[in-house]
CSV table of C-alpha atoms in Angstrom, one decimal:
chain,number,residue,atom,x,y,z
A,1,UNK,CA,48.3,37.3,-9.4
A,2,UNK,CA,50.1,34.2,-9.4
A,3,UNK,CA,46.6,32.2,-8.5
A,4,UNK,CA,45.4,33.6,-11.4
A,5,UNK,CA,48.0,32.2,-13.4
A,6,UNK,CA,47.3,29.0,-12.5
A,7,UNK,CA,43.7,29.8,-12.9
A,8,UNK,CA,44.1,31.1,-16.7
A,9,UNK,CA,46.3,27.7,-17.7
A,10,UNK,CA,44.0,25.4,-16.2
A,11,UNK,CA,41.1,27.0,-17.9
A,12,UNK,CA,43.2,27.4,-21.2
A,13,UNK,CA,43.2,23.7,-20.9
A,14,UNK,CA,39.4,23.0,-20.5
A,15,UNK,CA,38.5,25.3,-23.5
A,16,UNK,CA,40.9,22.8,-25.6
A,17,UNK,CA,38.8,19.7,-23.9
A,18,UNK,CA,35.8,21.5,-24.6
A,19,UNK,CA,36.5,22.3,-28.1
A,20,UNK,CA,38.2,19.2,-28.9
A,21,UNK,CA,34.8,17.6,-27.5
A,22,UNK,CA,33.0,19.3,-30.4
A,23,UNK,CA,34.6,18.0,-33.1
A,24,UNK,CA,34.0,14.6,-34.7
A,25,UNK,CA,35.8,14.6,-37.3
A,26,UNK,CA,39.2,13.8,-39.2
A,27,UNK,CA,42.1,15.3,-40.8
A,28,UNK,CA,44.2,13.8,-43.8
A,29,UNK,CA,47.8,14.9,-43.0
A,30,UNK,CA,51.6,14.0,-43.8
A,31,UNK,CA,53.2,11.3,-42.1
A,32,UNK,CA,55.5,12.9,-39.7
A,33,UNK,CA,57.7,9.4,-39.3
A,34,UNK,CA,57.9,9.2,-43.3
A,35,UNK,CA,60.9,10.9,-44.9
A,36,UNK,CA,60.2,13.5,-47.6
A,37,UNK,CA,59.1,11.8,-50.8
A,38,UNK,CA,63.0,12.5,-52.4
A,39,UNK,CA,64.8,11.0,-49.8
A,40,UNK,CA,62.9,7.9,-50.2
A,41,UNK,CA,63.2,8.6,-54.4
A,42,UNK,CA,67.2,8.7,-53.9
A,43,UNK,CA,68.1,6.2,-51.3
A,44,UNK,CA,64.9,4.2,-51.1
A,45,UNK,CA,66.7,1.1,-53.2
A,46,UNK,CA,69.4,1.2,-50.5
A,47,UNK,CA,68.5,-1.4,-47.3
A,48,UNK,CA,71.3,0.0,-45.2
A,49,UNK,CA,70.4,3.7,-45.4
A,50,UNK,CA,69.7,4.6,-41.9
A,51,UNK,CA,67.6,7.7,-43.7
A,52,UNK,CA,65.4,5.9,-45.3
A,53,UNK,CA,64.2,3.0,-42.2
A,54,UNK,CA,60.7,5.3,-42.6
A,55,UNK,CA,60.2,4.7,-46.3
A,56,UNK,CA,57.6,2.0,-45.7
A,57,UNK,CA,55.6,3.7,-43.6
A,58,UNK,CA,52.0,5.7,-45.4
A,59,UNK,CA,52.7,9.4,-47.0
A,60,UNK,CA,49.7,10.2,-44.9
A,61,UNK,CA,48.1,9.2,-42.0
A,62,UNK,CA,44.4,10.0,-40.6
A,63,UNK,CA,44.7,12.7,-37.4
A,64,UNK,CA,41.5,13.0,-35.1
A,65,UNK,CA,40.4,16.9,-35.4
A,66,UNK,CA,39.7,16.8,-31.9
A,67,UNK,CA,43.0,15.6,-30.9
A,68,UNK,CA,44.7,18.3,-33.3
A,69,UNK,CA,42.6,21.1,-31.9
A,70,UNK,CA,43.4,20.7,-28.3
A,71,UNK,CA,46.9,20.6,-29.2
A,72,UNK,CA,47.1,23.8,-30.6
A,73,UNK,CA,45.3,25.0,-27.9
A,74,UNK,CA,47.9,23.7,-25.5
A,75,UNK,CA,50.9,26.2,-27.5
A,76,UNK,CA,49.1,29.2,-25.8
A,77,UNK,CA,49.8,27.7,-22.3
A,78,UNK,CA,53.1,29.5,-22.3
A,79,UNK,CA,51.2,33.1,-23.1
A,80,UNK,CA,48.5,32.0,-20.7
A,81,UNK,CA,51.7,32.0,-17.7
A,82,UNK,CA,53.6,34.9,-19.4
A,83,UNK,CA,50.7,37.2,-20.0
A,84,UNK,CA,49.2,37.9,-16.5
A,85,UNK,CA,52.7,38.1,-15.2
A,86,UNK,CA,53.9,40.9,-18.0
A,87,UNK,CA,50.1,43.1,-17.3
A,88,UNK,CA,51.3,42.8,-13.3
A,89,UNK,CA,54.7,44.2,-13.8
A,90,UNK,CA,53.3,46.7,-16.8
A,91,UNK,CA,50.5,47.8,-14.3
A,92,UNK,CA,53.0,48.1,-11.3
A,93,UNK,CA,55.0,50.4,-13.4
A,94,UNK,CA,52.7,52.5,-14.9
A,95,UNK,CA,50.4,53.2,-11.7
A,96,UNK,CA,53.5,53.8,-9.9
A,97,UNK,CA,54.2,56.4,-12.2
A,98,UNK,CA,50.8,58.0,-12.3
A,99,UNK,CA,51.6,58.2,-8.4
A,100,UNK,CA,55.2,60.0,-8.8
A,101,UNK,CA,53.6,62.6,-11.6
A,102,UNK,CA,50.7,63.8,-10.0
A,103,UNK,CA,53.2,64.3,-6.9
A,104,UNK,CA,52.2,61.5,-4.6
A,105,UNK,CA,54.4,59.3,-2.5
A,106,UNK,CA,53.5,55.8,-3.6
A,107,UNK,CA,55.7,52.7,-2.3
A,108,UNK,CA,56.6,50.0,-4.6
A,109,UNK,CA,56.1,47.5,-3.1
A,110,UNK,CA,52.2,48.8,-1.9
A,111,UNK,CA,51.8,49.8,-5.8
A,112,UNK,CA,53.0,46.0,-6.7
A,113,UNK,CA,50.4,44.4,-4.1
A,114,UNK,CA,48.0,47.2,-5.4
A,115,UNK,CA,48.8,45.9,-9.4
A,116,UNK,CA,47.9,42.2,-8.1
A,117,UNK,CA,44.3,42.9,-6.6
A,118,UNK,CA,43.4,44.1,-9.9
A,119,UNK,CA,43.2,40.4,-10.7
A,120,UNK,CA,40.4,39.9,-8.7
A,121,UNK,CA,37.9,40.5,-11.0
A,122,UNK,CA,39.4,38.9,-13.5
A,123,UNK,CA,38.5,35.4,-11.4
A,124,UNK,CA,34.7,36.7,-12.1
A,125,UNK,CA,35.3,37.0,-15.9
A,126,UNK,CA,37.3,33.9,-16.1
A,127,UNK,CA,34.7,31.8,-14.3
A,128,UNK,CA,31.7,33.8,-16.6
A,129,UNK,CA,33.4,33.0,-20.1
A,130,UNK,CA,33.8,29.0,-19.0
A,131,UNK,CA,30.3,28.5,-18.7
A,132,UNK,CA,29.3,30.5,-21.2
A,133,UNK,CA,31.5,28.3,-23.7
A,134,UNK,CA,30.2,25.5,-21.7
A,135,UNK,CA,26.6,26.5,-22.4
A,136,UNK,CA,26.8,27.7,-26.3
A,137,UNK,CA,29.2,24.2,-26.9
A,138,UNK,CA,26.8,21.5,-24.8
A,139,UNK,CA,24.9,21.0,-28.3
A,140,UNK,CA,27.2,21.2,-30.9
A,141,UNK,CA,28.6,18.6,-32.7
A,142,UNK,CA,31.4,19.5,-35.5
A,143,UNK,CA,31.9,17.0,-38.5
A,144,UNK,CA,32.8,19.4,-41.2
A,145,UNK,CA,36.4,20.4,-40.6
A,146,UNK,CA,36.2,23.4,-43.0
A,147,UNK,CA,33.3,24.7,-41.7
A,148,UNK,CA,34.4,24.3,-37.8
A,149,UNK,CA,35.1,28.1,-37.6
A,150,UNK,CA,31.6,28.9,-38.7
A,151,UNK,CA,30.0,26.5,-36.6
A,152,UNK,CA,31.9,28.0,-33.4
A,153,UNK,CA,31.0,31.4,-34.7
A,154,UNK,CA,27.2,30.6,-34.6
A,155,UNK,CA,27.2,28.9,-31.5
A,156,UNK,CA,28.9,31.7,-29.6
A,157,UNK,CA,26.9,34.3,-30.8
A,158,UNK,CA,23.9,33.9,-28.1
A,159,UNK,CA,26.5,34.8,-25.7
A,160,UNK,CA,28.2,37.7,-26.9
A,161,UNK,CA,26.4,39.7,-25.0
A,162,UNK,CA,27.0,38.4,-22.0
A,163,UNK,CA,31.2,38.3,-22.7
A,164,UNK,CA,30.7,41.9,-23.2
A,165,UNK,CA,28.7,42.7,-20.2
A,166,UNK,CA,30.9,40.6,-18.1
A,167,UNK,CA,34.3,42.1,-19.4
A,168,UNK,CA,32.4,45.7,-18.4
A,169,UNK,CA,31.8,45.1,-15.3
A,170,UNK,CA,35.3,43.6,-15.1
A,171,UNK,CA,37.0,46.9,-16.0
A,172,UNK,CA,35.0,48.9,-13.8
A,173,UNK,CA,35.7,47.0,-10.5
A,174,UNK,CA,39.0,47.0,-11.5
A,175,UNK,CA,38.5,51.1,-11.9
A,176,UNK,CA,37.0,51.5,-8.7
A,177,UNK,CA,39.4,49.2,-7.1
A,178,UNK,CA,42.6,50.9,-8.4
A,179,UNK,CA,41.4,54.1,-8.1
A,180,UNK,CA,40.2,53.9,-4.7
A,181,UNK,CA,44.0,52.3,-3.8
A,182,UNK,CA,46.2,54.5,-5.5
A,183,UNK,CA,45.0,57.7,-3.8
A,184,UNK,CA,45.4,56.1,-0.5
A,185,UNK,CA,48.7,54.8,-1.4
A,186,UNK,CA,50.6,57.6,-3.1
A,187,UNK,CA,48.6,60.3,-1.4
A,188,UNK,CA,46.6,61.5,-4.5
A,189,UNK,CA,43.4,63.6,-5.0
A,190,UNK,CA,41.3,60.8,-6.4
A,191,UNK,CA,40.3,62.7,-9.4
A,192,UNK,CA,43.9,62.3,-10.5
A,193,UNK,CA,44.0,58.4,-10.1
A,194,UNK,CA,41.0,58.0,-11.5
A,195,UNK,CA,42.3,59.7,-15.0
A,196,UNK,CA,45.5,57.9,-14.9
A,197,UNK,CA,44.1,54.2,-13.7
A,198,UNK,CA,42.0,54.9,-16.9
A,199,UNK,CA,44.3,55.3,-19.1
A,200,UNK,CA,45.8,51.9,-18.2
A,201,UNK,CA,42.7,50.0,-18.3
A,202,UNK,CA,41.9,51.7,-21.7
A,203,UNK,CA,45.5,50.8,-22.9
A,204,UNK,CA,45.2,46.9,-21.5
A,205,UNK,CA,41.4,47.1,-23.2
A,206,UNK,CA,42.9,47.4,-26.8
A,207,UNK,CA,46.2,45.5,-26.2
A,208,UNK,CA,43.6,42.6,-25.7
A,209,UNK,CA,42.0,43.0,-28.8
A,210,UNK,CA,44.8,42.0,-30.8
């Protein structure tokens, strides 16, 4: 799990390159190193003012869109290192449950290496969805800021399909995998893991939706 960590930050940070390499364009924005428009009103006549040393500078300052973009990508890197590491110790818990409740004998610390395999095919998935983004962005060039969303919206569509297929077949290795683990580890009639490890795919399917 932890390799996938590192996985999901790195590519977090080549989907900003890539979308950042997309956009040619730029943005109209305040000055961040100019005071707000009143300070400079109130104390602007004053040389001394140490609040005021920005007064000079533009109200507004040309951003690159690119630059912008791939900077708010880089805010989800904390999520991208928090996530996995919450879904390993939610997943440890719950199949450790399923174990006690249908009367097995599971370990914790077998459950918790169990939890982490699950990540496996979430490598698969990972790699998939790069080169798909790879592939729908390789021929788009963004100039219109306001229409950027659209434009990203229309180039991914071609490959919709294959996100879906690809998170499919994600959740059922990680079905068959889990399944096939937690009866051997706790000692369960696989019927019963089966039921319970899908639940917690089905749960982790629509916590990813939002």
């Amino acid at each position: 799990m932890v390799l996938y960590t590192i996985a999901l930050v790195l590519a977090v940070s080549l989907v900003g390159s890539m979308l950042a390499g997309t956009i040619d364009a730029t943005v109209t924005m305040d000055n961040p190193d100019r005071p707000p428009e009143m300070v400079c009103d109130m104390y602007g006549d004053d040389p001394d003012s140490l609040v005021t040393e920005g007064c000079s500078e533009p109200e507004t300052i040309e951003r690159d869109a690119g630059e912008l973009v791939q900077e708010a990508v880089h805010d989800y890197l904390g999520f991208a290192v928090f996530a996995p590491l919450l879904l390993w110790a939610l997943g440890t818990g719950t199949l450790y449950a399923v174990g006690r409740l249908a009367g097995g004998t599971p370990s914790f610390t077998g459950v918790l290496s169990l939890a982490g395999w699950a990540a496996l095919p979430e490598f698969v998935r990972l790699a998939i969805g790069l080169v798909g983004l790879r592939v729908a962005l390789s021929d788009v060039t963004i100039t219109d800021v306001d229409r950027s969303v659209d434009a990203l919206e229309a180039a991914m569509a071609p490959i919709d399909p294959l996100s879906l297929v690809a998170s499919l077949v994600t959740i059922g290795w990680q079905w068959y995998l889990l399944t096939g683990g937690l009866a051997s580890e706790a000692n369960i009639p696989k019927g019963v893991a089966a039921l319970g490890v899908g639940i917690l795919l089905g749960l982790f399917s629509l916590m990813a939706l939002f």
